[in-house]
Short mmCIF file of C-alpha atoms and ligand atoms in Angstrom, two decimals:
data_model
loop_
_atom_site.label_atom_id
_atom_site.label_comp_id
_atom_site.label_asym_id
_atom_site.label_seq_id
_atom_site.Cartn_x
_atom_site.Cartn_y
_atom_site.Cartn_z
CA MET A 27 -58.54 51.27 -23.97
CA HIS A 28 -55.61 53.90 -23.28
CA SER A 29 -52.37 54.52 -25.23
CA ALA A 30 -49.33 56.89 -24.89
CA ILE A 31 -51.34 59.62 -25.64
CA VAL A 32 -54.56 58.82 -23.93
CA ASN A 33 -54.23 58.61 -20.31
CA PRO A 34 -55.32 55.75 -18.21
CA LYS A 35 -58.01 56.13 -15.70
CA GLY A 36 -56.51 56.10 -12.39
CA THR A 37 -55.60 58.37 -9.28
CA TRP A 38 -52.10 57.75 -9.37
CA TRP A 39 -51.01 61.28 -10.47
CA VAL A 40 -52.83 63.27 -7.89
CA PRO A 41 -51.04 64.62 -5.15
CA ALA A 42 -49.77 62.49 -2.38
CA HIS A 43 -52.05 61.97 0.66
CA LYS A 44 -51.00 63.50 3.72
CA SER A 45 -50.19 59.96 5.11
CA GLU A 46 -48.14 59.20 2.32
CA LYS A 47 -45.86 62.27 2.83
CA ILE A 48 -45.60 61.51 6.44
CA TRP A 49 -44.36 58.01 5.60
CA VAL A 50 -41.85 59.25 3.11
CA ALA A 51 -40.69 61.48 5.62
CA ILE A 52 -40.24 59.04 8.05
CA ALA A 53 -38.48 56.60 5.66
CA PHE A 54 -36.06 59.94 4.66
CA ALA A 55 -35.37 60.49 8.61
CA TRP A 56 -34.37 57.26 9.07
CA CYS A 57 -32.31 56.68 6.16
CA MET A 58 -30.37 59.85 7.42
CA VAL A 59 -30.12 58.38 11.18
CA LEU A 60 -28.46 55.40 9.36
CA PHE A 61 -26.07 57.57 7.03
CA ALA A 62 -24.96 59.43 10.38
CA MET A 63 -24.48 56.11 11.97
CA MET A 64 -21.86 55.33 9.65
CA PRO A 65 -19.18 58.01 10.82
CA LEU A 66 -20.47 57.53 14.29
CA TRP A 67 -19.65 54.07 14.41
CA HIS A 68 -16.40 54.74 13.03
CA PHE A 69 -15.52 56.70 15.89
CA LYS A 70 -17.73 55.14 18.83
CA GLY A 71 -18.35 51.89 17.61
CA GLY A 72 -16.49 48.56 18.83
CA GLN A 73 -16.17 47.20 15.23
CA ASN A 74 -12.57 48.84 14.22
CA PRO A 75 -9.91 46.37 14.38
CA ALA A 76 -7.62 46.82 17.46
CA GLY A 77 -3.95 47.37 16.51
CA VAL A 78 -1.77 48.75 14.32
CA ARG A 79 -2.26 49.03 10.58
CA HIS A 80 0.11 50.45 7.81
CA LYS A 81 0.71 50.26 4.24
CA VAL A 82 3.35 47.12 3.06
CA VAL A 83 4.67 46.32 -0.31
CA PRO A 84 3.08 42.89 -0.78
CA ALA A 85 6.65 41.44 -1.63
CA THR A 86 8.25 42.78 1.20
CA TYR A 87 5.50 41.55 3.59
CA MET A 88 5.85 38.13 1.95
CA ALA A 89 9.73 38.11 2.73
CA ARG A 90 9.04 39.38 6.59
CA VAL A 91 6.69 36.46 6.76
CA GLN A 92 9.16 34.04 5.56
CA GLU A 93 11.83 35.55 7.82
CA PHE A 94 9.21 34.94 10.77
CA ALA A 95 8.43 31.25 9.52
CA GLN A 96 12.48 30.16 9.47
CA GLN A 97 12.95 31.66 13.17
CA TYR A 98 10.25 29.91 14.88
CA GLN A 99 9.65 26.86 12.63
CA VAL A 100 8.78 23.70 14.71
CA GLY A 101 7.49 21.36 11.97
CA GLU A 102 5.63 21.14 8.91
CA ASP A 103 2.21 20.34 7.66
CA ASN A 104 1.42 19.34 4.07
CA GLY A 105 4.63 21.31 2.96
CA ILE A 106 3.79 24.18 4.94
CA PRO A 107 5.98 25.38 7.98
CA VAL A 108 4.42 24.98 11.22
CA VAL A 109 5.67 28.05 13.22
CA ALA A 110 5.40 28.46 16.97
CA PRO A 111 6.35 32.11 17.82
CA PRO A 112 7.05 33.32 21.70
CA ALA A 113 4.23 34.99 23.64
CA GLY A 114 4.47 38.64 23.18
CA SER A 115 5.86 38.47 19.55
CA ASP A 116 4.49 39.76 16.04
CA VAL A 117 2.99 36.72 14.39
CA TYR A 118 2.88 37.00 10.53
CA LEU A 119 0.27 35.03 8.19
CA ILE A 120 -0.05 35.81 4.63
CA GLY A 121 -3.05 34.98 2.28
CA MET A 122 -2.25 33.99 -1.36
CA GLN A 123 -3.91 32.06 -3.98
CA TYR A 124 -4.62 29.55 -2.69
CA THR A 125 -2.74 29.08 0.71
CA TRP A 126 -2.62 30.44 3.87
CA TYR A 127 1.10 30.77 5.11
CA PRO A 128 2.30 29.55 7.67
CA VAL A 129 0.33 27.24 10.20
CA LEU A 130 0.77 28.99 13.17
CA ARG A 131 0.72 27.27 16.73
CA LEU A 132 0.00 29.65 19.46
CA SER A 133 -0.37 29.40 23.62
CA LYS A 134 -3.65 29.88 25.20
CA GLY A 135 -3.53 33.09 27.32
CA ALA A 136 -0.49 34.62 25.71
CA SER A 137 -0.94 37.96 23.64
CA TYR A 138 0.30 38.28 20.03
CA THR A 139 0.05 40.95 17.11
CA LEU A 140 -1.36 39.00 14.60
CA HIS A 141 -0.12 40.50 11.37
CA LEU A 142 -2.64 39.74 8.58
CA SER A 143 -1.99 40.88 4.42
CA SER A 144 -2.36 39.37 1.16
CA LEU A 145 0.42 38.91 -1.58
CA ASP A 146 -2.00 38.92 -4.59
CA MET A 147 -5.79 39.72 -3.87
CA ASN A 148 -8.37 40.26 -1.40
CA HIS A 149 -8.94 37.15 0.81
CA GLY A 150 -11.27 36.66 3.50
CA PHE A 151 -9.80 35.38 6.74
CA SER A 152 -12.14 33.20 8.26
CA LEU A 153 -11.72 31.20 11.53
CA TYR A 154 -13.70 28.00 11.63
CA PRO A 155 -15.23 26.76 14.03
CA LEU A 156 -14.76 29.60 15.79
CA ASN A 157 -16.65 32.93 14.39
CA ILE A 158 -13.87 35.47 13.67
CA ASN A 159 -13.73 37.41 10.52
CA PHE A 160 -11.62 39.84 8.78
CA MET A 161 -10.76 41.08 5.22
CA VAL A 162 -7.05 40.50 4.40
CA VAL A 163 -6.27 43.09 1.56
CA PRO A 164 -2.83 43.24 -0.49
CA GLY A 165 -0.67 46.52 0.30
CA TYR A 166 -1.87 46.67 4.05
CA ASP A 167 -0.58 45.13 7.02
CA TYR A 168 -3.47 44.73 9.74
CA GLY A 169 -1.73 44.28 13.27
CA LEU A 170 -4.54 42.50 15.51
CA ARG A 171 -3.55 42.24 19.03
CA ILE A 172 -5.08 38.97 19.85
CA THR A 173 -5.04 36.71 23.12
CA PRO A 174 -6.37 33.05 22.43
CA ASN A 175 -8.54 32.30 25.02
CA GLN A 176 -9.21 28.48 24.25
CA ALA A 177 -7.13 25.44 23.08
CA GLY A 178 -8.07 24.18 19.67
CA ASP A 179 -7.10 23.16 16.21
CA SER A 180 -8.91 25.72 13.89
CA ARG A 181 -8.88 26.02 10.13
CA VAL A 182 -8.88 29.44 8.16
CA LEU A 183 -11.28 29.79 5.33
CA CYS A 184 -11.15 32.22 2.71
CA ASN A 185 -14.51 33.74 2.59
CA GLU A 186 -13.69 36.13 0.03
CA PHE A 187 -13.70 34.76 -3.67
CA CYS A 188 -10.22 35.10 -5.08
CA GLY A 189 -9.96 32.54 -7.84
CA ILE A 190 -10.84 29.28 -9.29
CA GLY A 191 -9.01 27.75 -6.38
CA HIS A 192 -10.77 29.59 -3.50
CA HIS A 193 -12.77 26.90 -2.14
CA THR A 194 -9.31 25.01 -1.41
CA MET A 195 -7.62 27.98 0.01
CA LEU A 196 -7.57 26.45 3.75
CA GLY A 197 -5.09 27.42 6.70
CA ARG A 198 -4.63 26.24 10.04
CA ILE A 199 -4.35 27.90 13.44
CA VAL A 200 -3.55 25.53 16.51
CA VAL A 201 -3.85 27.01 20.18
CA VAL A 202 -2.27 24.68 22.77
CA ASP A 203 -2.66 24.41 26.59
CA GLY A 204 0.78 25.70 27.99
CA ASP A 205 4.12 25.88 25.75
CA ASN A 206 3.53 26.02 22.07
CA ARG A 207 7.08 25.19 21.31
CA ALA A 208 6.85 22.35 23.79
CA MET A 209 5.56 19.42 21.46
CA PRO A 210 6.78 19.63 17.72
CA ALA A 211 3.90 18.55 15.54
CA THR A 212 6.02 16.22 13.26
CA PRO A 213 9.56 14.85 13.78
CA ALA A 214 12.57 16.89 13.82
CA SER A 215 13.64 15.78 10.35
CA ALA A 216 10.68 17.41 8.63
CA ALA A 217 11.53 20.55 10.23
CA ALA A 218 15.10 20.51 8.84
CA THR A 219 13.71 21.41 5.02
CA PRO A 220 11.45 24.24 5.37
CA ALA A 221 9.20 24.57 2.51
CA VAL A 222 8.97 28.25 1.53
CA PRO A 223 7.10 29.36 -1.52
CA SER A 224 8.93 32.25 -3.35
CA ALA A 225 7.95 35.88 -3.01
CA GLY A 226 5.92 36.69 -6.09
CA GLY A 227 5.33 33.25 -6.95
CA ALA A 228 1.68 33.43 -7.18
CA GLN A 229 0.10 35.30 -10.27
CU1 LIG B 315 -8.65 33.20 -1.11
CU2 LIG B 315 -10.95 33.13 -1.75
#
């Protein structure tokens, strides 16, 4: 029987054994190695996004995306413009509750600078079935230099919880073999009435 004022029987309060101290020292040293790896990886690691990034006002970015979409629109997919920019150009994609805008159609083997940003809050850019992930943050424009190396029809899933409609936030990036502007996804009549959400429309 023991209480708060009567010590229990045992040995846990005796000084640590030498081997225990060694293990604590090893664990601490390893912690320090991992701690040092964070700044080291920033400078030496290969995980930093290649390209340019700078601050941007979300509404300004949205206006830039709309301008881009109107400039290179070739069709429409469920009310979202299908945009086919020329090789070497700046390509804009914006995440917002609960849409990726616009639908991109790119050429395999061509290089682009893919700009990613958000209108409202953090979203996760996750290209399926390819395994490419990137966090999309409002206020920052990430210009990633990309060269699609395989043709296909991929979905952009949001992998960052962003609200009640998070699971419905689905976008699309199509990579075609050859000229991405050659074959419109929909009849020309659909392209005549671009659907453009207003900047700042999402709450
Ligand atoms: Cu956007 Cu979850």
